[in-house]
PDB file of C-alpha atoms in Angstrom:
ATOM      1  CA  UNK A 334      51.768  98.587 -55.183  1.00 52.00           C
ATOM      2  CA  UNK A 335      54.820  99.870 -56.894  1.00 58.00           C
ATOM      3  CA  UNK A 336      54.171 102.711 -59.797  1.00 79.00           C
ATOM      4  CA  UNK A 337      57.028 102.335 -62.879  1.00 92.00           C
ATOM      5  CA  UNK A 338      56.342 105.568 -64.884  1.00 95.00           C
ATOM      6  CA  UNK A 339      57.338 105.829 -68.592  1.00 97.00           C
ATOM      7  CA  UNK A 340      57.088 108.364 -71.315  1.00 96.00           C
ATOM      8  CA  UNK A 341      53.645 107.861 -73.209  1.00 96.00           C
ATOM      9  CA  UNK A 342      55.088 108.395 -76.168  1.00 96.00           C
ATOM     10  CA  UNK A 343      58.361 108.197 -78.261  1.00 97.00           C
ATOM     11  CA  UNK A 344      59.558 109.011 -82.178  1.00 95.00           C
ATOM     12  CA  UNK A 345      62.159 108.780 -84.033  1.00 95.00           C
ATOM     13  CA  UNK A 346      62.865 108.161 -87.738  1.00 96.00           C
ATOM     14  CA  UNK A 347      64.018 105.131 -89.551  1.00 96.00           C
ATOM     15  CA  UNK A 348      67.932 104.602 -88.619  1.00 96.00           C
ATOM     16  CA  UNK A 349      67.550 106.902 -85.851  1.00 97.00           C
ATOM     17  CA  UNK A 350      67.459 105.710 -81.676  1.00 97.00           C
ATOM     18  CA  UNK A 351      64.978 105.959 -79.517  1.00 97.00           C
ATOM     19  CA  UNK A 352      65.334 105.434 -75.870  1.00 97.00           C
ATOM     20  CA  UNK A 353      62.477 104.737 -73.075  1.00 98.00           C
ATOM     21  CA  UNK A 354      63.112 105.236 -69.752  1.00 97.00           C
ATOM     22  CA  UNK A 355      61.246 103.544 -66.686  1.00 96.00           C
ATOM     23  CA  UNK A 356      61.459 105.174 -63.283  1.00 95.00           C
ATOM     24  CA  UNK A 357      60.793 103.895 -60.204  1.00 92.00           C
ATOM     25  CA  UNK A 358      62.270 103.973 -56.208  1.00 90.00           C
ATOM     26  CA  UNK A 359      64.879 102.631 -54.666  1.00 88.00           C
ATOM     27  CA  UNK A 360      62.770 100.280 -53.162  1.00 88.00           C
ATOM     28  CA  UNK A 361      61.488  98.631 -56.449  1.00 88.00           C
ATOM     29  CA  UNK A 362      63.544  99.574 -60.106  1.00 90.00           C
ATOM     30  CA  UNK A 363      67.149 100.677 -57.994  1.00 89.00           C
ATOM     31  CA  UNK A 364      66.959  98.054 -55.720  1.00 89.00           C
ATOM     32  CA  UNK A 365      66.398  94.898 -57.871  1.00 89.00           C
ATOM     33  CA  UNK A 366      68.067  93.693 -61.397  1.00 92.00           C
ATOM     34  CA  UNK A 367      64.925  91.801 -62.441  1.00 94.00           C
ATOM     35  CA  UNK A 368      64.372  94.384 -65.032  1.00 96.00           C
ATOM     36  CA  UNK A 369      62.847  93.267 -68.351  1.00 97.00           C
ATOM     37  CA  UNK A 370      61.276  95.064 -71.302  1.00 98.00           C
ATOM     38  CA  UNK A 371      58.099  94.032 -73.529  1.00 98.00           C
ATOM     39  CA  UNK A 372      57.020  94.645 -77.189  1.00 98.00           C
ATOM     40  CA  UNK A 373      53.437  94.349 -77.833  1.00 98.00           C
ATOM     41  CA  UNK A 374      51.885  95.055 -81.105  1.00 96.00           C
ATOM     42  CA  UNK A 375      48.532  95.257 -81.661  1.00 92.00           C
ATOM     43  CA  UNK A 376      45.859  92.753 -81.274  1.00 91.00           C
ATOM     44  CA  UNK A 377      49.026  90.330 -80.465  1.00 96.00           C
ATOM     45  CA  UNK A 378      50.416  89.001 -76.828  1.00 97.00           C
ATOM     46  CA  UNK A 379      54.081  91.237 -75.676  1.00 98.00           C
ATOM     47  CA  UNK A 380      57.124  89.543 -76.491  1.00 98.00           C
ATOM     48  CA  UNK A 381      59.968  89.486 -74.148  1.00 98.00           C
ATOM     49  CA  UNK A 382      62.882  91.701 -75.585  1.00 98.00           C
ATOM     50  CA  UNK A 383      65.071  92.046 -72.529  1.00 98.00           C
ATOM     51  CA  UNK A 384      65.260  90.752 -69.468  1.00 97.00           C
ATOM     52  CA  UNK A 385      67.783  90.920 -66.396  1.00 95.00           C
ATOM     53  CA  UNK A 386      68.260  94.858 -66.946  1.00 96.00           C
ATOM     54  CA  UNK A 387      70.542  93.805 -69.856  1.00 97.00           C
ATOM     55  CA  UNK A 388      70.171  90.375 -71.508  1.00 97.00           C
ATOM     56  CA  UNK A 389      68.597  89.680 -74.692  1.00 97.00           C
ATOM     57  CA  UNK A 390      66.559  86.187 -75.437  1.00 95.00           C
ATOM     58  CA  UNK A 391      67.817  84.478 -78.418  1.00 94.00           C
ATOM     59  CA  UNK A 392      66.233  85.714 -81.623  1.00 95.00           C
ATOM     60  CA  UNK A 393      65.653  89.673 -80.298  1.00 97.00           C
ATOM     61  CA  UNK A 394      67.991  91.705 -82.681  1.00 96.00           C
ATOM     62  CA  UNK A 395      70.840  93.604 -81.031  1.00 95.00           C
ATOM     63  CA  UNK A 396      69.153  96.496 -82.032  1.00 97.00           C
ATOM     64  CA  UNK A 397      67.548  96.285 -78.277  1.00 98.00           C
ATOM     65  CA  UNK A 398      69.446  97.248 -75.383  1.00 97.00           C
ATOM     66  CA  UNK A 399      68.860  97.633 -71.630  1.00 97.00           C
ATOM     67  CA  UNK A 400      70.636  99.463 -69.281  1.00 97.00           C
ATOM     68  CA  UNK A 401      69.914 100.961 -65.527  1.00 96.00           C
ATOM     69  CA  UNK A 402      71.128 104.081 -63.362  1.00 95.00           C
ATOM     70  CA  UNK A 403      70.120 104.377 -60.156  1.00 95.00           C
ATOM     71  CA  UNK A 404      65.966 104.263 -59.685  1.00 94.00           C
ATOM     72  CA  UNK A 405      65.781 104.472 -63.607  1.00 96.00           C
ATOM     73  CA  UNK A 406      65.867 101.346 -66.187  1.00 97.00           C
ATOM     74  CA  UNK A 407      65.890 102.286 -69.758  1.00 97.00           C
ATOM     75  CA  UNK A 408      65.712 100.213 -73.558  1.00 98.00           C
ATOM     76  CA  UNK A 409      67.163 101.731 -76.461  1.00 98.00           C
ATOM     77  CA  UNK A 410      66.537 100.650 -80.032  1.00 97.00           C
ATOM     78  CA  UNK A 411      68.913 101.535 -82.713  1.00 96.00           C
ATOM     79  CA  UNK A 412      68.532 102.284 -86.049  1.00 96.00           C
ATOM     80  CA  UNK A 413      64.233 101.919 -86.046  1.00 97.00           C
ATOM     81  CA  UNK A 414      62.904 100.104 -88.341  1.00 96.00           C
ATOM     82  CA  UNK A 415      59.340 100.199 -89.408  1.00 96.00           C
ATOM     83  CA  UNK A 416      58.241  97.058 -87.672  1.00 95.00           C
ATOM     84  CA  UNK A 417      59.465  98.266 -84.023  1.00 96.00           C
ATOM     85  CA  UNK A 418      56.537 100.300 -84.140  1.00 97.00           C
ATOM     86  CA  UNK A 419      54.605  99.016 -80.708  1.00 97.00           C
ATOM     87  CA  UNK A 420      53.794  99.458 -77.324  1.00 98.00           C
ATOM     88  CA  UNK A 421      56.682  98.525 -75.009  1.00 98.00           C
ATOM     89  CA  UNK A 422      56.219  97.898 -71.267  1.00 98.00           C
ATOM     90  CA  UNK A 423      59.326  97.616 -68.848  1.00 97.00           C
ATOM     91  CA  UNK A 424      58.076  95.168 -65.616  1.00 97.00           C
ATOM     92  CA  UNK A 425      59.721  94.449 -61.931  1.00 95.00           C
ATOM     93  CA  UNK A 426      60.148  91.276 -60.867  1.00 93.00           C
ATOM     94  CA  UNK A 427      60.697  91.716 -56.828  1.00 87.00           C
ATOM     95  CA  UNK A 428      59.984  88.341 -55.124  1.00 77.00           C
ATOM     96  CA  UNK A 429      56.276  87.952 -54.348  1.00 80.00           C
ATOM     97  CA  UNK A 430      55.135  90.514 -56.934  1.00 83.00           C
ATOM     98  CA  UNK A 431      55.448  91.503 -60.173  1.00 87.00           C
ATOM     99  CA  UNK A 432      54.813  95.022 -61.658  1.00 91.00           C
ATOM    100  CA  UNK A 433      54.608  96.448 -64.937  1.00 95.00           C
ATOM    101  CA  UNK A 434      55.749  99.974 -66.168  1.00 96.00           C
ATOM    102  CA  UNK A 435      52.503 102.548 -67.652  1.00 94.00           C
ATOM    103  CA  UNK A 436      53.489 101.692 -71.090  1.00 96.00           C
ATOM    104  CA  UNK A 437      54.974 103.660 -73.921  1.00 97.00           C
ATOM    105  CA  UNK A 438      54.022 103.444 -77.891  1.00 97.00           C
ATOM    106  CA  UNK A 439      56.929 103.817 -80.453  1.00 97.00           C
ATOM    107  CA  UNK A 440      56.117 105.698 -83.397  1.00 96.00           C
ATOM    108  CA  UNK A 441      58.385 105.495 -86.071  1.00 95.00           C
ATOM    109  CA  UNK A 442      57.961 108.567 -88.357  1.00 93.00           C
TER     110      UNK A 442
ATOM    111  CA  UNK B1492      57.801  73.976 -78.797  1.00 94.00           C
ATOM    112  CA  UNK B1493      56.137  75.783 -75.751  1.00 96.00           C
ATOM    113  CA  UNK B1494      52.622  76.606 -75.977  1.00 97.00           C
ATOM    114  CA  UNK B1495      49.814  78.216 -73.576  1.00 98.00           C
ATOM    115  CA  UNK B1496      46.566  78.079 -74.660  1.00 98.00           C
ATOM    116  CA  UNK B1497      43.922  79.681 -72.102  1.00 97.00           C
ATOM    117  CA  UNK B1498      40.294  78.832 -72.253  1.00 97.00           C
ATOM    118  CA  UNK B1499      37.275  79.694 -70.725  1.00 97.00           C
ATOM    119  CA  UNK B1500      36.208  83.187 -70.732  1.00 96.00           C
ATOM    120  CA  UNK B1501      33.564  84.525 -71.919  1.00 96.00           C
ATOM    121  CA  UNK B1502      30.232  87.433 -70.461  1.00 97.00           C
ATOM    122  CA  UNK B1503      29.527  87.507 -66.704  1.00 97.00           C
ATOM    123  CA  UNK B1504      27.661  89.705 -64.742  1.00 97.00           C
ATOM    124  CA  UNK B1505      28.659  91.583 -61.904  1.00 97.00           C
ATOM    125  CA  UNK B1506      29.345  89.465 -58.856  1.00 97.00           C
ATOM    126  CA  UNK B1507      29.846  86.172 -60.355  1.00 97.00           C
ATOM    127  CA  UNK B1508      32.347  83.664 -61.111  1.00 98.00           C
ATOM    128  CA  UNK B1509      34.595  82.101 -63.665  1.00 98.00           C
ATOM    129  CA  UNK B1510      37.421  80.133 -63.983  1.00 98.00           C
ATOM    130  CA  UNK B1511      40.159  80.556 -66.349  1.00 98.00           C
ATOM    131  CA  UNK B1512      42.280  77.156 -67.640  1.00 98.00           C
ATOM    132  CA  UNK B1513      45.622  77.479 -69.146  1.00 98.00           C
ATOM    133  CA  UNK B1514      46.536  74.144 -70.974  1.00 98.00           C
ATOM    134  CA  UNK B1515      50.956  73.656 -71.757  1.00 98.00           C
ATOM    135  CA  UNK B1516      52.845  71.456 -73.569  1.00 97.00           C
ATOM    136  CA  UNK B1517      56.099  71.496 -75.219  1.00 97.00           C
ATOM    137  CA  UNK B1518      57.919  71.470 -71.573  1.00 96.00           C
ATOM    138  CA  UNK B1519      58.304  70.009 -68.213  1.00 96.00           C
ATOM    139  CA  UNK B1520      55.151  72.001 -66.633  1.00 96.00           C
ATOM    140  CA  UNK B1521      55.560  71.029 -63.062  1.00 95.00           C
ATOM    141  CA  UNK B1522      59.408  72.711 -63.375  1.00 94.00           C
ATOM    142  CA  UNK B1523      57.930  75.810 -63.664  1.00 94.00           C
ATOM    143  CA  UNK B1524      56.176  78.642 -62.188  1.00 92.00           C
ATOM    144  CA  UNK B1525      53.426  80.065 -64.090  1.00 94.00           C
ATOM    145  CA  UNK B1526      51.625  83.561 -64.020  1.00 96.00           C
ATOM    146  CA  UNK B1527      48.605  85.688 -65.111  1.00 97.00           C
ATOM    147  CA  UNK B1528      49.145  88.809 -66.582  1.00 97.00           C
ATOM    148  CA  UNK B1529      45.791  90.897 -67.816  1.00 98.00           C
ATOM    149  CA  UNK B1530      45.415  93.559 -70.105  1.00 97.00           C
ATOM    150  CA  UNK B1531      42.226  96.161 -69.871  1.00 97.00           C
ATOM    151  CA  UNK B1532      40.750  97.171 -73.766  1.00 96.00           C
ATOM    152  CA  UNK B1533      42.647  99.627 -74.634  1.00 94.00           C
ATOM    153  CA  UNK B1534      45.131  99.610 -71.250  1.00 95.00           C
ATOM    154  CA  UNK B1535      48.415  98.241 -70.353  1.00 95.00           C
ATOM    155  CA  UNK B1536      49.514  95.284 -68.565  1.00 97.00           C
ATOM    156  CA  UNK B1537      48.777  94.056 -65.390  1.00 96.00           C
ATOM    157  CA  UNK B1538      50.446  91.267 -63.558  1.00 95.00           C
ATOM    158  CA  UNK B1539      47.799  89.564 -61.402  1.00 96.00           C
ATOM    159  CA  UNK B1540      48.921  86.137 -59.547  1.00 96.00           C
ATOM    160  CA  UNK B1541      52.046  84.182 -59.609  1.00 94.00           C
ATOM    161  CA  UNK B1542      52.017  80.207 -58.688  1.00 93.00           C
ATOM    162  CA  UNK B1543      54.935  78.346 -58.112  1.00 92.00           C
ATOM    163  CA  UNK B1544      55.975  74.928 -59.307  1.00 93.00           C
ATOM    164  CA  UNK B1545      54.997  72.903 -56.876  1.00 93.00           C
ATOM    165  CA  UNK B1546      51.814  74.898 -56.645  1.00 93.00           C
ATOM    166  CA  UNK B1547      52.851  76.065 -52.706  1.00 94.00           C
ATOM    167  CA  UNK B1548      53.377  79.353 -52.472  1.00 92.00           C
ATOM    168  CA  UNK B1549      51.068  81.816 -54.493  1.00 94.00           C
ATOM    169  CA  UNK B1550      50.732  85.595 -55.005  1.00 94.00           C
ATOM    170  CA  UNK B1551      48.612  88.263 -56.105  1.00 95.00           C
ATOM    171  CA  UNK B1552      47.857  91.428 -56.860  1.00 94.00           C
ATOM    172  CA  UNK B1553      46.487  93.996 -54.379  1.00 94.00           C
ATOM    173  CA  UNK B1554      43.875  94.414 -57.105  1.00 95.00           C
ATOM    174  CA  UNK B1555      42.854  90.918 -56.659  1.00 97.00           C
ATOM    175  CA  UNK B1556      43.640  89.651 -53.306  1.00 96.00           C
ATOM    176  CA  UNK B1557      40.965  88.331 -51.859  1.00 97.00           C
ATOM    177  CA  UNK B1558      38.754  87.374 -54.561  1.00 98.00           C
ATOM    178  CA  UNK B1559      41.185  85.196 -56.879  1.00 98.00           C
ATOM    179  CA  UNK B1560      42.872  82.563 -56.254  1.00 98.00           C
ATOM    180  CA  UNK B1561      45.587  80.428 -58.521  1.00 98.00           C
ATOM    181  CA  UNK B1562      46.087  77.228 -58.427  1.00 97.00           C
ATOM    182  CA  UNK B1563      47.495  74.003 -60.832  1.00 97.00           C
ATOM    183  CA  UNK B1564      47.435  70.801 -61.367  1.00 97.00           C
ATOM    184  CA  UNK B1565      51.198  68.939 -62.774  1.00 97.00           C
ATOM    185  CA  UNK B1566      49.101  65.722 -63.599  1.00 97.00           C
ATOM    186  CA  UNK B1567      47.212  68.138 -66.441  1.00 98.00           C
ATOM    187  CA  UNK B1568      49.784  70.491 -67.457  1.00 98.00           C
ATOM    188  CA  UNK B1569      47.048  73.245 -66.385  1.00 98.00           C
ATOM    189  CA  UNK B1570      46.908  76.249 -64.357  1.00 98.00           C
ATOM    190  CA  UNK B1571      43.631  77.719 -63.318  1.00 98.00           C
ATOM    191  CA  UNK B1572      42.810  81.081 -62.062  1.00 98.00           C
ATOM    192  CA  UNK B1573      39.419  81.333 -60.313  1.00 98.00           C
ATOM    193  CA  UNK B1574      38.118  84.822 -60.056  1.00 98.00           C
ATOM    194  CA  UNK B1575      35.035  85.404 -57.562  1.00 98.00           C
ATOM    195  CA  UNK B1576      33.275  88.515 -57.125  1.00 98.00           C
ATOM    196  CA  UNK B1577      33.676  89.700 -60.285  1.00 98.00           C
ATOM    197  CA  UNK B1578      33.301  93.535 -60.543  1.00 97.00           C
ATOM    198  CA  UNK B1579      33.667  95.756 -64.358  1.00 97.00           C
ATOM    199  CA  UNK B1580      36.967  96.779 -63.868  1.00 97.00           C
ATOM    200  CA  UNK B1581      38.194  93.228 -63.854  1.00 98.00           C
ATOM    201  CA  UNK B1582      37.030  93.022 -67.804  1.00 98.00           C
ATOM    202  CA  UNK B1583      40.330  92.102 -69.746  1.00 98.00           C
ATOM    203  CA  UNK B1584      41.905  89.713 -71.783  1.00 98.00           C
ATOM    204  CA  UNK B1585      44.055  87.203 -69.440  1.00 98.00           C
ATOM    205  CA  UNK B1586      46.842  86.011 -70.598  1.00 98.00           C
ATOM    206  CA  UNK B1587      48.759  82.907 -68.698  1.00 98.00           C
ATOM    207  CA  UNK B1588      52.354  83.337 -69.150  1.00 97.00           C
ATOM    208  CA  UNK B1589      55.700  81.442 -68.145  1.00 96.00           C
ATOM    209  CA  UNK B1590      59.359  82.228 -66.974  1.00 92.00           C
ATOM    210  CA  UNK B1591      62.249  81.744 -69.271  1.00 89.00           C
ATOM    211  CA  UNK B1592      63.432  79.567 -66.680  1.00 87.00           C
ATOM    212  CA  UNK B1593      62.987  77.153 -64.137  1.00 86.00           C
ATOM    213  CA  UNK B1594      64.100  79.863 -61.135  1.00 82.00           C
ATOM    214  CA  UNK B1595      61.674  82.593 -61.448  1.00 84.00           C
ATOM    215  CA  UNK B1596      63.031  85.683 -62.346  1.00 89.00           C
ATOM    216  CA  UNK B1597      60.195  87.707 -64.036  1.00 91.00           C
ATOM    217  CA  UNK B1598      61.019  87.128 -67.105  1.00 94.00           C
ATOM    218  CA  UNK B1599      57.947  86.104 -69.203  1.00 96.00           C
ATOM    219  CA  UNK B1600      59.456  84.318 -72.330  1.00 95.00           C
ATOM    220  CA  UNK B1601      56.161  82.801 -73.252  1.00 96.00           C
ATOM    221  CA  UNK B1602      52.577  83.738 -73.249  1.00 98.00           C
ATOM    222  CA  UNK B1603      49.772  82.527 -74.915  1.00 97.00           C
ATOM    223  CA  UNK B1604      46.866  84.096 -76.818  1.00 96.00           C
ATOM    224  CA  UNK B1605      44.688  85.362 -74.031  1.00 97.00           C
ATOM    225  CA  UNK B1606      41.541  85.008 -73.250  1.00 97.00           C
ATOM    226  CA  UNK B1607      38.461  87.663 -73.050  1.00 98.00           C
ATOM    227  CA  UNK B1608      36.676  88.327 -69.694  1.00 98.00           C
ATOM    228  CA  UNK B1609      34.052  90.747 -69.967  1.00 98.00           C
ATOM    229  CA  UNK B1610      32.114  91.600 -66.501  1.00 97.00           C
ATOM    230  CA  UNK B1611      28.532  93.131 -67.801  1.00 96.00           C
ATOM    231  CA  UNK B1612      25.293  92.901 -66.893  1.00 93.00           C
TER     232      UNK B1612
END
């Protein structure tokens, strides 16, 4: 079973950028572009905020990026606003399985 | 518009069965394949099983494997996931969950509310 690690935690300020990264292997995160990124807030099911490494569903703000480098994906949201505060989960899609990154809240401060 | 609603959790004990329904509308169900995706209280997610359109091919999670299967039925617009031997690691909410598009590429663009499994005696 593949392991995507991310950062527990992340802050920033309003207007500021946060970035989460998501690292896995070659074999998983650097060897497929099924990348895609979650927001969950509390009590609520995640929303899909980017998918294919880099592509955002209609309706997600272009505050939300995704990018990759080698083993490691990574979202970055720009200028935070108050109601980005959530959990956000990156997640492999590689064929026959599916895996989903440890999770990392966003506090906005 | 697209909507998943699951049904039928609720308290088991140890060792015992249940079967989770996930009813859609909104789209052409048998175009698509369909996943369950469970989150421990307090936890992160979890993909578990992945069925594909034509209800062939199905996958699951190491976790899993062995005791649940997936299955669906295009006539009802429903997916099932039966889960047997139910241990207290496997209490979660389940959510059912479905690709953006027709080709599966991971991408959950819709979920529904979830539903509450709790394995107690």
């Amino acid at each position: 079973q593949s392991a995507l690690t991310q950062p527990p935690s992340a802050s920033g300020s309003p207007g500021q950028s946060v970035t989460i990264s998501c690292s896995g292997t070659s074999r998983d995160v650097g060897g497929y572009n099924y990348v895609s990124w979650y927001q969950q807030l509390p009590g609520k099911a995640p929303k899909l905020m980017i998918y294919e490494v880099t592509k955002r569903p209609s309706g997600v703000p272009d505050r939300f990026s995704g990018s990759k480098s080698g083993n490691t994906a990574s979202l970055t949201v720009s200028g935070l606003q108050a109601e980005d505060e959530a959990d956000y989960y990156c997640s492999l899609y590689a064929g026959s399985n599916n895996f989903f990154g440890s999770g990392t809240k966003v506090t906005v401060l | 518009q697209v909507q998943l609603v699951e049904s039928g959790g609720g308290v088991v004990q140890p060792g015992r069965s249940l079967r989770l329904s996930c009813a859609a509308s909104g789209f052409t169900f048998s175009s698509y394949a369909m996943h369950w995706v469970r989150q421990a209280p307090g936890k992160g997610l979890e993909w578990v099983a992945l069925i594909t359109y034509d209800g062939i091919n199905k996958y699951f999670a190491d976790s899993v494997k062995g005791r649940f299967t997936i299955s669906r039925d295009n006539s009802k617009n429903t997916v099932y996931l039966q889960m047997n031997s139910l241990r207290a690691e496997d209490t979660a909410v389940y959510y059912c969950a479905r690709d953006r598009v027709v080709f599966p590429t991971g991408a959950l663009g819709y979920w529904g509310q979830g539903s509450l499994v709790t394995v107690s005696s």
